[in-house]
C-alpha positions as semicolon CSV with decimal commas, in nm:
position;residue;x (nm);y (nm);z (nm)
1;M;-0,210;2,117;-4,174
2;K;-0,467;1,875;-4,309
3;Y;-0,696;1,940;-4,605
4;L;-1,028;1,781;-4,692
5;C;-1,040;1,736;-5,068
6;L;-1,380;1,677;-5,225
7;A;-1,379;1,514;-5,568
8;Y;-1,681;1,625;-5,774
9;Y;-1,832;1,500;-6,095
10;D;-2,121;1,597;-6,319
11;P;-2,356;1,295;-6,347
12;A;-2,505;1,414;-6,677
13;E;-2,164;1,459;-6,839
14;F;-2,042;1,127;-6,698
15;A;-2,351;0,945;-6,827
16;A;-2,309;1,103;-7,173
17;M;-1,968;0,941;-7,217
18;S;-1,944;0,638;-7,442
19;P;-1,853;0,310;-7,269
20;A;-1,515;0,314;-7,446
21;D;-1,440;0,671;-7,333
22;M;-1,547;0,590;-6,977
23;K;-1,330;0,278;-6,971
24;A;-1,033;0,474;-7,108
25;L;-1,079;0,744;-6,844
26;V;-1,124;0,507;-6,551
27;S;-0,824;0,298;-6,658
28;Q;-0,601;0,603;-6,608
29;C;-0,705;0,646;-6,243
30;P;-0,501;0,374;-6,064
31;P;-0,161;0,511;-6,175
32;K;-0,265;0,863;-6,068
33;D;-0,385;0,729;-5,732
34;A;-0,049;0,552;-5,690
35;Q;0,135;0,879;-5,756
36;L;-0,069;1,054;-5,488
37;K;-0,006;0,773;-5,238
38;A;0,367;0,785;-5,315
39;T;0,386;1,148;-5,192
40;G;0,335;1,027;-4,835
41;R;0,080;1,306;-4,781
42;L;-0,238;1,104;-4,829
43;R;-0,406;1,026;-4,495
44;L;-0,743;0,890;-4,610
45;S;-0,919;0,824;-4,939
46;A;-1,272;0,701;-5,011
47;S;-1,533;0,693;-5,282
48;L;-1,900;0,749;-5,211
49;G;-2,195;0,525;-5,292
50;E;-2,453;0,597;-5,557
51;P;-2,664;0,912;-5,501
52;S;-2,975;0,695;-5,468
53;T;-2,832;0,554;-5,142
54;A;-2,766;0,896;-4,985
55;I;-2,951;1,010;-4,673
56;R;-2,986;1,373;-4,567
57;L;-3,043;1,466;-4,202
58;Q;-3,162;1,815;-4,120
59;P;-3,322;1,988;-3,823
60;R;-3,695;2,062;-3,857
61;S;-3,922;2,180;-3,574
62;G;-3,678;2,063;-3,308
63;K;-3,642;1,712;-3,451
64;T;-3,412;1,544;-3,696
65;Q;-3,575;1,492;-4,033
66;R;-3,451;1,216;-4,265
67;I;-3,472;1,256;-4,641
68;D;-3,365;0,971;-4,865
69;G;-3,170;1,047;-5,184
70;P;-3,111;1,100;-5,460
71;F;-3,083;1,475;-5,441
72;T;-3,132;1,555;-5,805
73;E;-3,131;1,930;-5,756
74;A;-2,750;1,916;-5,745
75;K;-2,579;1,958;-6,082
76;E;-2,249;1,832;-5,946
77;L;-2,206;1,556;-5,690
78;V;-1,927;1,459;-5,455
79;G;-1,807;1,120;-5,575
80;G;-1,524;1,080;-5,328
81;F;-1,303;1,251;-5,078
82;F;-0,953;1,234;-4,940
83;I;-0,749;1,398;-4,670
84;I;-0,394;1,510;-4,724
85;E;-0,144;1,660;-4,484
86;A;0,097;1,929;-4,596
87;A;0,313;2,202;-4,447
88;N;0,147;2,480;-4,647
89;P;-0,125;2,538;-4,910
90;D;0,118;2,519;-5,203
91;E;0,243;2,180;-5,089
92;A;-0,118;2,065;-5,044
93;V;-0,213;2,179;-5,395
94;K;0,091;2,004;-5,541
95;A;-0,010;1,674;-5,377
96;A;-0,384;1,703;-5,449
97;S;-0,309;1,787;-5,813
98;L;-0,202;1,425;-5,858
99;H;-0,555;1,297;-5,790
100;P;-0,742;1,178;-6,102
101;A;-1,020;1,435;-6,050
102;A;-0,761;1,714;-6,078
103;T;-0,583;1,582;-6,385
104;L;-0,831;1,369;-6,580
105;G;-1,202;1,367;-6,652
106;E;-1,259;1,716;-6,779
107;S;-1,525;1,566;-7,007
108;A;-1,700;1,416;-6,701
109;G;-1,704;1,741;-6,503
110;W;-1,441;1,623;-6,253
111;R;-1,287;1,872;-6,013
112;I;-1,157;1,900;-5,657
113;D;-1,242;2,152;-5,387
114;M;-0,988;2,174;-5,103
115;H;-1,080;2,286;-4,751
116;P;-0,832;2,335;-4,467
117;I;-0,931;2,128;-4,165
118;G;-0,928;2,323;-3,839
119;F;-1,013;2,033;-3,611
120;F;-0,922;1,674;-3,676
121;E;-0,963;1,380;-3,446
122;Q;-0,940;1,023;-3,560
123;Y;-1,146;0,758;-3,387
124;E;-1,078;0,390;-3,378
125;G;-1,360;0,170;-3,264
126;K;-1,611;-0,094;-3,347
127;A;-1,941;-0,019;-3,510
């Protein structure tokens, strides 16, 4: 089974960190990422752009409405996501627990929400 893992952060808490604390936190991420990759369960990993570059699409009166970000009403934001594959939920939690957002960054409001994926199709193509 595959799991979509959403890595959240609290922008206010992150911004309140001193530059030294932020640097110390971020410097711990690459080894944690390497541990997650070494499990062989990671299928995809990505970080998201700044909230000011986000675009929301929603249906309104039978048409698609575009709203440009940022969406400041959100206290927590998704900063990245990854997909892991595991035989069962416990195995998935064990692998996802290696991600920096699950082990570091408590002071920045980091956390991960995991969602089982019921349908997954990968597309290869040119944009």
